[in-house]
Amino acid sequence: MQMLQKKLQVEAIQHGSVIDHIPAQQGVKILNFFKFTQTNEKVTIGLNLRTHNGKEKDLIKVENTFISDAQANQLALFAPNATINQIKDFKVVKKFQVQLPDSFIDVFSCPNSNCITHNEPVATRFYVRKGLHLKLKCHYCEKSFSRSFFKELD
Amino acid sequence: MMNNPLYQKNIISIADLSRNELELILQTAHSLKQSPQPELLKNKVIASCFFEASTRTRLSFETAVQRLGGSVIGFDSGGNTSLAQKGETLADSVKVISSYADAFFMRHPQEGAARLATEFSQIPVINGGDGSNQHPTQTLLDLFTIYETQDTIDNLNIAFVGDLKYGRTVHSLAQALSLFNCNFYFIAPDALAMPDYILEELDNKNISYSLHQSIEEVVDSLDILYMTRVQKERFDETEYQHMKSAFLLDAQILNNVRANLKILHPLPRVDEIHKNVDSTPYAYYFQQAENGVYARQALLALLLTNQFQTKL
């Protein structure tokens, strides 16, 4: 496995998930996004790690936690090229690249404080407008927001 | 007989309507204006719920219902009702009211309210204005007025004047008109320019537009001059005094305009259209307001009956 061929910058885990190829500066956002700072499981984090092509990346490893495809795709908002490795007995059993979904349902609260969704029994829904300037458009209030407005799971 | 495409549909956002559906609404409005149908909605009850007051829109809508023979239930200014005072969710209010009526017209101070209502309503919902978001029936009456006075909506020269940044009506009208082939002229102070996201949408549809600093610059080339008010509160006093004349309309600049020019305004107008314009053959803002009744009648007719089909 690629991860064990060279000296690891971050210790290997036995069972759990590794989120790799997070752009530098986004690792902490992703920690907060998944509330990994609030778990009792072992979390190892590498920030600004040097990659083999000279760029920097962040990395997160969480023991005994398996990130679903849907959750992985949500983090594509912050880390479009991230990969998820699922580890069992120190071996990578599944590896996949995240893909930005077409919509986010029941994930974020609307940055528009006057949006009806704040006090009503509905799941929020945002449509993803991909492209140079990624935007999320609220299904209800129809306003569009850049990703910097979305910090964490509702 | 097949249902018309709008039968039992919700009317929430202008962006939801195709060019064909817009044309159907305009043709139906025209038909009802020419040949009233005072029994079309006999035995129908229409809910008119204004969670935020708007006398103009409410009167226009309720007249539309009554002139088609329907009855109205509802309220003006939801703040006085037990709905607001007892803290009921909009979702619950909509569930109850929609069990009484055949269609639900609503205005609400929060964006997305009408869209939310569609999830809890068993009857068609018509958005009468949701915060700063949409006001589709205003756009429909604007389009109907343009269609009525120009016999077409294609290839017109249309100017939008005033507050193009915060003006819900101009955004919506520009978006609707982008389905047709018009040339736009945007006349506004820099601080109140048409927002970039609208300009991008126009670019994506290859709609031509230009930006100008005064009405006088372009008025002789126009078919439609759509005026809105620049709120002086948005500027400091000297700045406002210095620039306002470029965006106010006075009859003296109308000497060489096209014979078919029509001047529109969503009302209320303050000083942005001088009273001396009212008596020119170009003033059409009061007839435009009257058209609100026919545009709203057209919606009700299409949502609730099958009598009007596409005529193409």
Tab-separated table of C-alpha atoms in Angstrom:
chain	number	residue	atom	x	y	z
A	1	MET	CA	0.000	0.000	0.000
A	2	GLN	CA	1.184	3.479	-0.840
A	3	MET	CA	0.775	4.703	2.711
A	4	LEU	CA	3.286	2.227	4.183
A	5	GLN	CA	5.987	2.562	1.526
A	6	LYS	CA	7.653	5.620	2.964
A	7	LYS	CA	8.001	7.068	6.429
A	8	LEU	CA	4.583	8.267	7.398
A	9	GLN	CA	4.212	11.882	8.483
A	10	VAL	CA	1.126	10.892	10.459
A	11	GLU	CA	0.848	7.577	12.326
A	12	ALA	CA	-1.120	4.729	10.739
A	13	ILE	CA	-4.476	3.749	12.182
A	14	GLN	CA	-5.854	0.247	12.657
A	15	HIS	CA	-9.540	0.734	11.815
A	16	GLY	CA	-11.090	3.923	10.570
A	17	SER	CA	-11.000	6.521	7.865
A	18	VAL	CA	-8.314	8.671	6.356
A	19	ILE	CA	-9.228	11.850	4.546
A	20	ASP	CA	-6.293	12.693	2.309
A	21	HIS	CA	-5.455	15.446	-0.190
A	22	ILE	CA	-7.251	18.138	1.708
A	23	PRO	CA	-6.044	21.543	0.462
A	24	ALA	CA	-3.839	23.237	3.043
A	25	GLN	CA	-5.887	25.535	5.315
A	26	GLN	CA	-9.073	23.491	4.873
A	27	GLY	CA	-8.223	20.682	7.338
A	28	VAL	CA	-9.503	22.519	10.404
A	29	LYS	CA	-12.726	23.430	8.560
A	30	ILE	CA	-13.310	19.782	7.816
A	31	LEU	CA	-12.613	18.803	11.430
A	32	ASN	CA	-15.263	21.273	12.537
A	33	PHE	CA	-17.587	20.297	9.735
A	34	PHE	CA	-17.722	16.661	10.867
A	35	LYS	CA	-17.463	17.636	14.537
A	36	PHE	CA	-14.358	15.434	14.860
A	37	THR	CA	-13.176	17.674	17.695
A	38	GLN	CA	-16.108	16.402	19.728
A	39	THR	CA	-15.544	12.665	19.337
A	40	ASN	CA	-13.897	10.343	21.876
A	41	GLU	CA	-12.150	8.393	19.130
A	42	LYS	CA	-8.499	8.930	18.348
A	43	VAL	CA	-8.018	11.628	15.740
A	44	THR	CA	-4.667	12.378	14.157
A	45	ILE	CA	-4.227	15.471	12.071
A	46	GLY	CA	-1.498	16.627	9.778
A	47	LEU	CA	-1.543	20.234	8.643
A	48	ASN	CA	0.577	21.713	5.847
A	49	LEU	CA	2.238	18.385	5.074
A	50	ARG	CA	4.625	18.344	2.124
A	51	THR	CA	3.450	16.161	-0.757
A	52	HIS	CA	5.687	14.476	-3.304
A	53	ASN	CA	5.043	17.204	-5.855
A	54	GLY	CA	6.107	19.924	-3.455
A	55	LYS	CA	2.647	21.258	-2.621
A	56	GLU	CA	1.126	21.237	0.842
A	57	LYS	CA	-1.872	19.333	2.076
A	58	ASP	CA	-3.817	18.606	5.204
A	59	LEU	CA	-4.704	15.101	6.368
A	60	ILE	CA	-7.124	13.692	8.922
A	61	LYS	CA	-7.286	10.173	10.354
A	62	VAL	CA	-10.129	9.095	12.599
A	63	GLU	CA	-10.205	5.761	14.419
A	64	ASN	CA	-13.323	3.576	14.357
A	65	THR	CA	-15.234	6.023	12.236
A	66	PHE	CA	-16.329	5.244	8.711
A	67	ILE	CA	-17.360	8.098	6.501
A	68	SER	CA	-20.222	7.274	4.178
A	69	ASP	CA	-20.230	8.199	0.504
A	70	ALA	CA	-22.829	10.883	1.161
A	71	GLN	CA	-20.763	12.453	3.935
A	72	ALA	CA	-17.640	12.267	1.797
A	73	ASN	CA	-19.361	14.086	-1.016
A	74	GLN	CA	-20.385	16.844	1.345
A	75	LEU	CA	-16.793	17.531	2.185
A	76	ALA	CA	-16.126	18.037	-1.502
A	77	LEU	CA	-17.347	21.563	-0.870
A	78	PHE	CA	-14.082	22.296	0.938
A	79	ALA	CA	-11.805	19.686	-0.596
A	80	PRO	CA	-12.810	18.882	-4.158
A	81	ASN	CA	-9.906	16.461	-4.744
A	82	ALA	CA	-9.908	14.725	-1.400
A	83	THR	CA	-9.695	10.962	-1.213
A	84	ILE	CA	-11.163	8.769	1.479
A	85	ASN	CA	-9.361	5.599	2.530
A	86	GLN	CA	-11.210	3.133	4.695
A	87	ILE	CA	-8.806	1.138	6.854
A	88	LYS	CA	-9.318	-2.238	8.476
A	89	ASP	CA	-6.449	-3.994	10.284
A	90	PHE	CA	-4.041	-1.367	9.025
A	91	LYS	CA	-4.969	-2.166	5.403
A	92	VAL	CA	-6.796	0.064	2.939
A	93	VAL	CA	-9.981	-1.825	2.095
A	94	LYS	CA	-11.722	0.913	0.150
A	95	LYS	CA	-10.461	4.066	-1.451
A	96	PHE	CA	-12.490	6.623	-3.310
A	97	GLN	CA	-12.392	10.181	-4.502
A	98	VAL	CA	-15.002	12.638	-3.304
A	99	GLN	CA	-17.457	14.062	-5.804
A	100	LEU	CA	-19.350	17.270	-5.308
A	101	PRO	CA	-23.048	16.404	-5.162
A	102	ASP	CA	-25.724	18.302	-7.079
A	103	SER	CA	-27.454	19.342	-3.890
A	104	PHE	CA	-27.079	19.433	-0.127
A	105	ILE	CA	-30.211	18.415	1.733
A	106	ASP	CA	-30.570	18.937	5.480
A	107	VAL	CA	-26.888	19.721	5.917
A	108	PHE	CA	-26.514	23.488	6.275
A	109	SER	CA	-28.585	26.302	7.657
A	110	CYS	CA	-29.260	29.161	5.255
A	111	PRO	CA	-26.886	32.123	5.555
A	112	ASN	CA	-29.828	34.427	4.785
A	113	SER	CA	-31.193	35.286	8.208
A	114	ASN	CA	-34.537	36.227	6.649
A	115	CYS	CA	-35.002	32.874	4.930
A	116	ILE	CA	-38.199	31.112	5.990
A	117	THR	CA	-36.297	27.900	6.744
A	118	HIS	CA	-34.999	29.148	10.076
A	119	ASN	CA	-38.163	28.643	12.075
A	120	GLU	CA	-40.097	26.120	10.034
A	121	PRO	CA	-40.201	22.314	9.971
A	122	VAL	CA	-38.407	21.826	6.649
A	123	ALA	CA	-35.055	20.412	5.623
A	124	THR	CA	-32.845	22.993	3.963
A	125	ARG	CA	-31.876	22.359	0.365
A	126	PHE	CA	-29.066	23.954	-1.630
A	127	TYR	CA	-28.341	23.372	-5.314
A	128	VAL	CA	-24.694	23.372	-6.317
A	129	ARG	CA	-23.684	25.640	-9.184
A	130	LYS	CA	-20.341	24.228	-10.231
A	131	GLY	CA	-17.788	26.175	-12.185
A	132	LEU	CA	-15.236	28.865	-11.617
A	133	HIS	CA	-17.154	30.397	-8.729
A	134	LEU	CA	-18.821	27.602	-6.860
A	135	LYS	CA	-22.161	28.683	-5.408
A	136	LEU	CA	-24.885	27.102	-3.361
A	137	LYS	CA	-28.405	28.298	-4.098
A	138	CYS	CA	-31.132	27.961	-1.478
A	139	HIS	CA	-34.215	26.186	-2.815
A	140	TYR	CA	-36.464	28.400	-0.703
A	141	CYS	CA	-35.119	31.952	-0.673
A	142	GLU	CA	-33.344	31.529	-4.066
A	143	LYS	CA	-30.249	33.387	-2.887
A	144	SER	CA	-26.825	32.048	-3.898
A	145	PHE	CA	-23.819	31.907	-1.606
A	146	SER	CA	-20.157	31.124	-2.094
A	147	ARG	CA	-18.728	28.278	-0.050
A	148	SER	CA	-17.196	30.636	2.504
A	149	PHE	CA	-20.656	31.100	4.003
A	150	PHE	CA	-20.864	27.430	5.020
A	151	LYS	CA	-18.806	26.508	8.016
A	152	GLU	CA	-20.305	23.527	9.632
A	153	LEU	CA	-23.089	21.026	9.716
A	154	ASP	CA	-26.319	22.463	11.008
B	1	MET	CA	-59.777	17.774	-23.361
B	2	MET	CA	-56.195	18.090	-22.169
B	3	ASN	CA	-55.399	20.261	-19.193
B	4	ASN	CA	-53.593	23.495	-19.912
B	5	PRO	CA	-49.996	23.227	-18.638
B	6	LEU	CA	-50.664	25.475	-15.626
B	7	TYR	CA	-53.716	23.644	-14.281
B	8	GLN	CA	-53.362	23.171	-10.514
B	9	LYS	CA	-49.759	24.364	-10.628
B	10	ASN	CA	-48.070	26.640	-8.100
B	11	ILE	CA	-46.853	30.058	-9.198
B	12	ILE	CA	-43.898	30.831	-6.968
B	13	SER	CA	-41.085	32.244	-9.035
B	14	ILE	CA	-40.874	33.760	-12.494
B	15	ALA	CA	-37.868	31.532	-13.122
B	16	ASP	CA	-40.205	28.493	-13.015
B	17	LEU	CA	-42.215	29.631	-16.045
B	18	SER	CA	-41.255	28.815	-19.618
B	19	ARG	CA	-41.728	31.188	-22.514
B	20	ASN	CA	-44.773	29.201	-23.659
B	21	GLU	CA	-46.348	29.384	-20.227
B	22	LEU	CA	-45.752	33.134	-20.068
B	23	GLU	CA	-47.353	33.573	-23.476
B	24	LEU	CA	-50.347	31.507	-22.399
B	25	ILE	CA	-50.847	33.727	-19.338
B	26	LEU	CA	-50.609	36.897	-21.452
B	27	GLN	CA	-53.059	35.599	-24.041
B	28	THR	CA	-55.472	34.579	-21.309
B	29	ALA	CA	-55.191	38.008	-19.631
B	30	HIS	CA	-55.903	39.648	-22.964
B	31	SER	CA	-58.904	37.417	-23.529
B	32	LEU	CA	-60.381	38.101	-20.081
B	33	LYS	CA	-59.841	41.839	-20.451
B	34	GLN	CA	-61.697	41.833	-23.787
B	35	SER	CA	-64.398	39.368	-22.757
B	36	PRO	CA	-65.003	39.287	-19.024
B	37	GLN	CA	-66.225	36.021	-17.537
B	38	PRO	CA	-68.062	36.905	-14.349
B	39	GLU	CA	-69.015	33.303	-13.565
B	40	LEU	CA	-65.766	31.534	-14.295
B	41	LEU	CA	-64.946	31.020	-10.596
B	42	LYS	CA	-68.483	30.657	-9.325
B	43	ASN	CA	-68.444	28.469	-6.187
B	44	LYS	CA	-64.697	28.868	-5.762
B	45	VAL	CA	-63.244	30.257	-2.547
B	46	ILE	CA	-59.842	31.874	-2.788
B	47	ALA	CA	-57.657	32.544	0.250
B	48	SER	CA	-55.910	35.919	0.233
B	49	CYS	CA	-53.377	35.854	3.063
B	50	PHE	CA	-51.180	38.867	3.621
B	51	PHE	CA	-48.724	38.062	6.392
B	52	GLU	CA	-47.209	41.396	5.403
B	53	ALA	CA	-49.535	44.235	4.438
B	54	SER	CA	-49.791	45.410	0.846
B	55	THR	CA	-53.006	47.174	0.119
B	56	ARG	CA	-52.346	47.703	-3.595
B	57	THR	CA	-51.622	44.052	-4.384
B	58	ARG	CA	-54.409	42.815	-2.159
B	59	LEU	CA	-57.067	45.053	-3.690
B	60	SER	CA	-55.976	44.101	-7.179
B	61	PHE	CA	-55.999	40.400	-6.415
B	62	GLU	CA	-59.305	40.397	-4.572
B	63	THR	CA	-60.931	42.353	-7.402
B	64	ALA	CA	-59.624	39.745	-9.832
B	65	VAL	CA	-61.325	36.983	-7.837
B	66	GLN	CA	-64.610	38.788	-7.392
B	67	ARG	CA	-64.894	39.876	-11.015
B	68	LEU	CA	-64.640	36.217	-11.974
B	69	GLY	CA	-67.449	35.362	-9.571
B	70	GLY	CA	-65.312	33.818	-6.828
B	71	SER	CA	-65.293	34.658	-3.112
B	72	VAL	CA	-62.388	35.691	-0.946
B	73	ILE	CA	-61.332	34.763	2.566
B	74	GLY	CA	-58.204	36.004	4.243
B	75	PHE	CA	-56.491	38.746	6.128
B	76	ASP	CA	-54.388	41.833	5.548
B	77	SER	CA	-51.358	42.082	7.825
B	78	GLY	CA	-50.760	38.800	9.574
B	79	GLY	CA	-49.362	40.512	12.625
B	80	ASN	CA	-52.844	41.078	13.944
B	81	THR	CA	-53.961	37.512	13.659
B	82	SER	CA	-53.752	34.736	16.186
B	83	LEU	CA	-51.516	32.949	13.697
B	84	ALA	CA	-48.717	35.318	14.572
B	85	GLN	CA	-49.598	35.936	18.190
B	86	LYS	CA	-49.812	32.289	19.157
B	87	GLY	CA	-46.550	31.380	17.442
B	88	GLU	CA	-47.986	28.937	14.931
B	89	THR	CA	-45.608	27.864	12.178
B	90	LEU	CA	-46.373	28.956	8.633
B	91	ALA	CA	-46.493	25.261	7.744
B	92	ASP	CA	-49.404	24.679	10.116
B	93	SER	CA	-51.269	27.824	9.049
B	94	VAL	CA	-50.995	26.766	5.418
B	95	LYS	CA	-52.246	23.240	6.162
B	96	VAL	CA	-55.363	24.617	7.823
B	97	ILE	CA	-56.169	27.433	5.402
B	98	SER	CA	-55.583	25.245	2.349
B	99	SER	CA	-58.266	22.864	3.576
B	100	TYR	CA	-60.838	25.683	3.310
B	101	ALA	CA	-60.135	27.153	-0.116
B	102	ASP	CA	-59.460	26.333	-3.774
B	103	ALA	CA	-56.354	28.489	-4.246
B	104	PHE	CA	-54.011	30.318	-1.893
B	105	PHE	CA	-52.570	33.757	-2.619
B	106	MET	CA	-49.990	34.874	-0.091
B	107	ARG	CA	-47.569	37.647	0.692
B	108	HIS	CA	-45.002	37.141	3.439
B	109	PRO	CA	-42.052	39.173	4.745
B	110	GLN	CA	-39.605	36.232	4.582
B	111	GLU	CA	-37.971	34.876	1.463
B	112	GLY	CA	-38.965	31.328	0.593
B	113	ALA	CA	-42.321	31.474	2.383
B	114	ALA	CA	-44.390	30.751	-0.723
B	115	ARG	CA	-42.094	27.917	-1.772
B	116	LEU	CA	-42.443	26.409	1.682
B	117	ALA	CA	-46.212	26.795	1.507
B	118	THR	CA	-46.370	24.524	-1.539
B	119	GLU	CA	-45.108	21.645	0.619
B	120	PHE	CA	-47.969	21.946	3.064
B	121	SER	CA	-50.812	23.098	0.843
B	122	GLN	CA	-53.326	20.841	-0.849
B	123	ILE	CA	-54.268	23.633	-3.277
B	124	PRO	CA	-52.286	25.782	-5.754
B	125	VAL	CA	-50.201	28.541	-4.139
B	126	ILE	CA	-49.641	31.907	-5.824
B	127	ASN	CA	-46.748	33.976	-4.486
B	128	GLY	CA	-47.850	37.580	-3.876
B	129	GLY	CA	-44.378	38.543	-2.734
B	130	ASP	CA	-41.879	36.820	-0.467
B	131	GLY	CA	-39.504	39.275	1.200
B	132	SER	CA	-36.903	40.572	-1.232
B	133	ASN	CA	-37.153	37.481	-3.442
B	134	GLN	CA	-39.984	37.171	-5.974
B	135	HIS	CA	-43.222	38.931	-6.877
B	136	PRO	CA	-44.237	37.033	-10.004
B	137	THR	CA	-47.713	38.517	-10.436
B	138	GLN	CA	-46.134	41.969	-10.701
B	139	THR	CA	-43.869	40.706	-13.460
B	140	LEU	CA	-46.829	39.135	-15.222
B	141	LEU	CA	-48.787	42.359	-15.206
B	142	ASP	CA	-45.700	44.216	-16.439
B	143	LEU	CA	-45.298	41.729	-19.285
B	144	PHE	CA	-48.985	41.912	-20.100
B	145	THR	CA	-48.786	45.687	-20.275
B	146	ILE	CA	-45.791	45.527	-22.601
B	147	TYR	CA	-47.552	42.948	-24.783
B	148	GLU	CA	-50.759	44.995	-24.845
B	149	THR	CA	-49.081	48.242	-25.864
B	150	GLN	CA	-46.468	46.908	-28.289
B	151	ASP	CA	-48.347	43.906	-29.773
B	152	THR	CA	-45.243	41.828	-29.144
B	153	ILE	CA	-42.525	41.184	-26.592
B	154	ASP	CA	-39.797	40.404	-29.090
B	155	ASN	CA	-37.116	42.811	-30.303
B	156	LEU	CA	-38.092	45.710	-28.101
B	157	ASN	CA	-35.809	48.411	-26.705
B	158	ILE	CA	-36.518	48.496	-22.999
B	159	ALA	CA	-34.919	50.809	-20.426
B	160	PHE	CA	-34.881	50.199	-16.686
B	161	VAL	CA	-34.308	53.295	-14.581
B	162	GLY	CA	-33.598	53.984	-10.932
B	163	ASP	CA	-32.798	51.497	-8.202
B	164	LEU	CA	-31.659	48.482	-10.143
B	165	LYS	CA	-29.716	46.997	-7.271
B	166	TYR	CA	-32.468	46.509	-4.729
B	167	GLY	CA	-35.428	46.575	-7.079
B	168	ARG	CA	-37.147	43.200	-6.940
B	169	THR	CA	-39.453	44.148	-9.810
B	170	VAL	CA	-36.691	45.095	-12.242
B	171	HIS	CA	-34.693	41.916	-11.568
B	172	SER	CA	-37.712	39.748	-12.138
B	173	LEU	CA	-38.844	41.617	-15.247
B	174	ALA	CA	-35.358	41.522	-16.783
B	175	GLN	CA	-35.203	37.788	-16.148
B	176	ALA	CA	-38.610	37.173	-17.716
B	177	LEU	CA	-37.809	39.365	-20.722
B	178	SER	CA	-34.555	37.488	-21.279
B	179	LEU	CA	-36.687	34.651	-22.655
B	180	PHE	CA	-37.611	37.007	-25.490
B	181	ASN	CA	-35.239	38.905	-27.695
B	182	CYS	CA	-35.013	42.425	-26.298
B	183	ASN	CA	-32.323	45.086	-25.951
B	184	PHE	CA	-31.908	46.434	-22.457
B	185	TYR	CA	-30.747	49.849	-21.335
B	186	PHE	CA	-29.845	50.103	-17.648
B	187	ILE	CA	-29.946	53.638	-16.308
B	188	ALA	CA	-28.927	53.957	-12.685
B	189	PRO	CA	-26.408	55.615	-10.398
B	190	ASP	CA	-23.293	53.430	-10.027
B	191	ALA	CA	-24.174	52.585	-6.436
B	192	LEU	CA	-27.524	51.187	-7.559
B	193	ALA	CA	-26.423	49.350	-10.690
B	194	MET	CA	-28.028	46.093	-11.847
B	195	PRO	CA	-26.297	43.321	-9.864
B	196	ASP	CA	-23.632	41.175	-11.490
B	197	TYR	CA	-25.561	37.939	-11.125
B	198	ILE	CA	-28.325	39.321	-13.365
B	199	LEU	CA	-25.810	40.616	-15.908
B	200	GLU	CA	-24.199	37.176	-15.964
B	201	GLU	CA	-27.541	35.543	-16.652
B	202	LEU	CA	-28.095	37.953	-19.535
B	203	ASP	CA	-24.606	37.264	-20.901
B	204	ASN	CA	-25.303	33.545	-20.768
B	205	LYS	CA	-28.416	34.070	-22.865
B	206	ASN	CA	-26.672	36.464	-25.285
B	207	ILE	CA	-29.009	39.289	-24.404
B	208	SER	CA	-27.622	42.690	-25.338
B	209	TYR	CA	-27.624	45.450	-22.759
B	210	SER	CA	-25.875	48.750	-22.176
B	211	LEU	CA	-25.327	50.964	-19.154
B	212	HIS	CA	-26.173	54.666	-19.129
B	213	GLN	CA	-26.014	57.649	-16.836
B	214	SER	CA	-29.199	59.468	-17.816
B	215	ILE	CA	-32.617	58.845	-19.317
B	216	GLU	CA	-32.104	61.610	-21.857
B	217	GLU	CA	-29.197	59.734	-23.449
B	218	VAL	CA	-31.396	56.941	-24.757
B	219	VAL	CA	-35.045	57.976	-24.470
B	220	ASP	CA	-35.516	58.585	-28.207
B	221	SER	CA	-34.689	54.931	-29.016
B	222	LEU	CA	-37.055	53.289	-26.568
B	223	ASP	CA	-40.246	51.295	-26.843
B	224	ILE	CA	-40.631	50.881	-23.068
B	225	LEU	CA	-39.302	53.088	-20.289
B	226	TYR	CA	-39.645	51.309	-16.926
B	227	MET	CA	-39.172	53.743	-14.064
B	228	THR	CA	-38.403	52.945	-10.438
B	229	ARG	CA	-37.666	55.246	-7.533
B	230	VAL	CA	-34.195	56.037	-6.263
B	231	GLN	CA	-34.629	56.224	-2.521
B	232	LYS	CA	-32.857	59.333	-1.350
B	233	GLU	CA	-32.155	57.683	2.017
B	234	ARG	CA	-29.549	55.559	0.237
B	235	PHE	CA	-27.410	58.632	-0.508
B	236	ASP	CA	-26.092	61.611	1.351
B	237	GLU	CA	-27.935	64.843	0.662
B	238	THR	CA	-25.456	66.599	-1.653
B	239	GLU	CA	-24.738	63.466	-3.627
B	240	TYR	CA	-28.429	62.889	-4.118
B	241	GLN	CA	-29.176	66.472	-5.191
B	242	HIS	CA	-26.306	66.326	-7.636
B	243	MET	CA	-27.368	63.212	-9.484
B	244	LYS	CA	-31.088	62.880	-9.098
B	245	SER	CA	-32.147	64.807	-12.176
B	246	ALA	CA	-30.599	62.211	-14.465
B	247	PHE	CA	-33.000	59.624	-13.105
B	248	LEU	CA	-36.156	61.695	-12.811
B	249	LEU	CA	-38.519	61.911	-15.717
B	250	ASP	CA	-39.890	65.217	-16.938
B	251	ALA	CA	-42.101	65.674	-20.001
B	252	GLN	CA	-39.670	68.092	-21.610
B	253	ILE	CA	-37.298	65.273	-22.599
B	254	LEU	CA	-40.074	63.448	-24.440
B	255	ASN	CA	-40.193	65.659	-27.544
B	256	ASN	CA	-38.575	63.221	-29.946
B	257	VAL	CA	-39.569	59.864	-28.610
B	258	ARG	CA	-41.116	57.042	-30.597
B	259	ALA	CA	-44.885	57.203	-31.000
B	260	ASN	CA	-45.252	53.781	-29.415
B	261	LEU	CA	-43.217	54.621	-26.305
B	262	LYS	CA	-44.896	53.644	-23.073
B	263	ILE	CA	-43.736	54.702	-19.613
B	264	LEU	CA	-44.286	52.155	-16.861
B	265	HIS	CA	-43.803	52.240	-13.083
B	266	PRO	CA	-44.722	49.648	-10.454
B	267	LEU	CA	-46.116	52.450	-8.220
B	268	PRO	CA	-46.273	54.213	-5.906
B	269	ARG	CA	-44.449	56.960	-7.734
B	270	VAL	CA	-43.127	59.908	-5.764
B	271	ASP	CA	-41.148	62.515	-7.660
B	272	GLU	CA	-39.384	60.293	-10.163
B	273	ILE	CA	-42.136	60.866	-12.701
B	274	HIS	CA	-43.212	64.490	-12.822
B	275	LYS	CA	-46.947	65.115	-12.983
B	276	ASN	CA	-46.476	66.802	-16.351
B	277	VAL	CA	-45.797	63.364	-17.808
B	278	ASP	CA	-49.234	62.068	-16.796
B	279	SER	CA	-51.017	63.928	-19.577
B	280	THR	CA	-48.651	62.824	-22.359
B	281	PRO	CA	-49.737	59.925	-24.582
B	282	TYR	CA	-46.765	57.942	-23.255
B	283	ALA	CA	-47.819	57.655	-19.612
B	284	TYR	CA	-49.198	54.207	-18.984
B	285	TYR	CA	-48.505	53.486	-15.301
B	286	PHE	CA	-52.101	53.694	-14.120
B	287	GLN	CA	-53.334	51.445	-16.918
B	288	GLN	CA	-50.476	49.148	-15.924
B	289	ALA	CA	-51.860	48.982	-12.372
B	290	GLU	CA	-55.305	48.179	-13.737
B	291	ASN	CA	-53.767	45.351	-15.742
B	292	GLY	CA	-52.867	43.763	-12.419
B	293	VAL	CA	-56.472	42.660	-12.186
B	294	TYR	CA	-56.416	40.941	-15.593
B	295	ALA	CA	-53.020	39.293	-15.087
B	296	ARG	CA	-54.177	37.870	-11.763
B	297	GLN	CA	-57.479	36.777	-13.301
B	298	ALA	CA	-55.522	34.958	-15.979
B	299	LEU	CA	-53.560	33.031	-13.374
B	300	LEU	CA	-56.659	32.029	-11.472
B	301	ALA	CA	-58.409	30.997	-14.684
B	302	LEU	CA	-55.497	28.800	-15.768
B	303	LEU	CA	-54.836	27.276	-12.360
B	304	LEU	CA	-58.443	26.483	-11.591
B	305	THR	CA	-60.201	25.811	-14.896
B	306	ASN	CA	-59.558	24.208	-18.233
B	307	GLN	CA	-61.148	26.776	-20.453
B	308	PHE	CA	-58.031	28.385	-21.801
B	309	GLN	CA	-55.644	26.518	-24.029
B	310	THR	CA	-52.541	27.497	-25.947
B	311	LYS	CA	-53.643	29.227	-29.098
B	312	LEU	CA	-50.569	28.584	-31.218
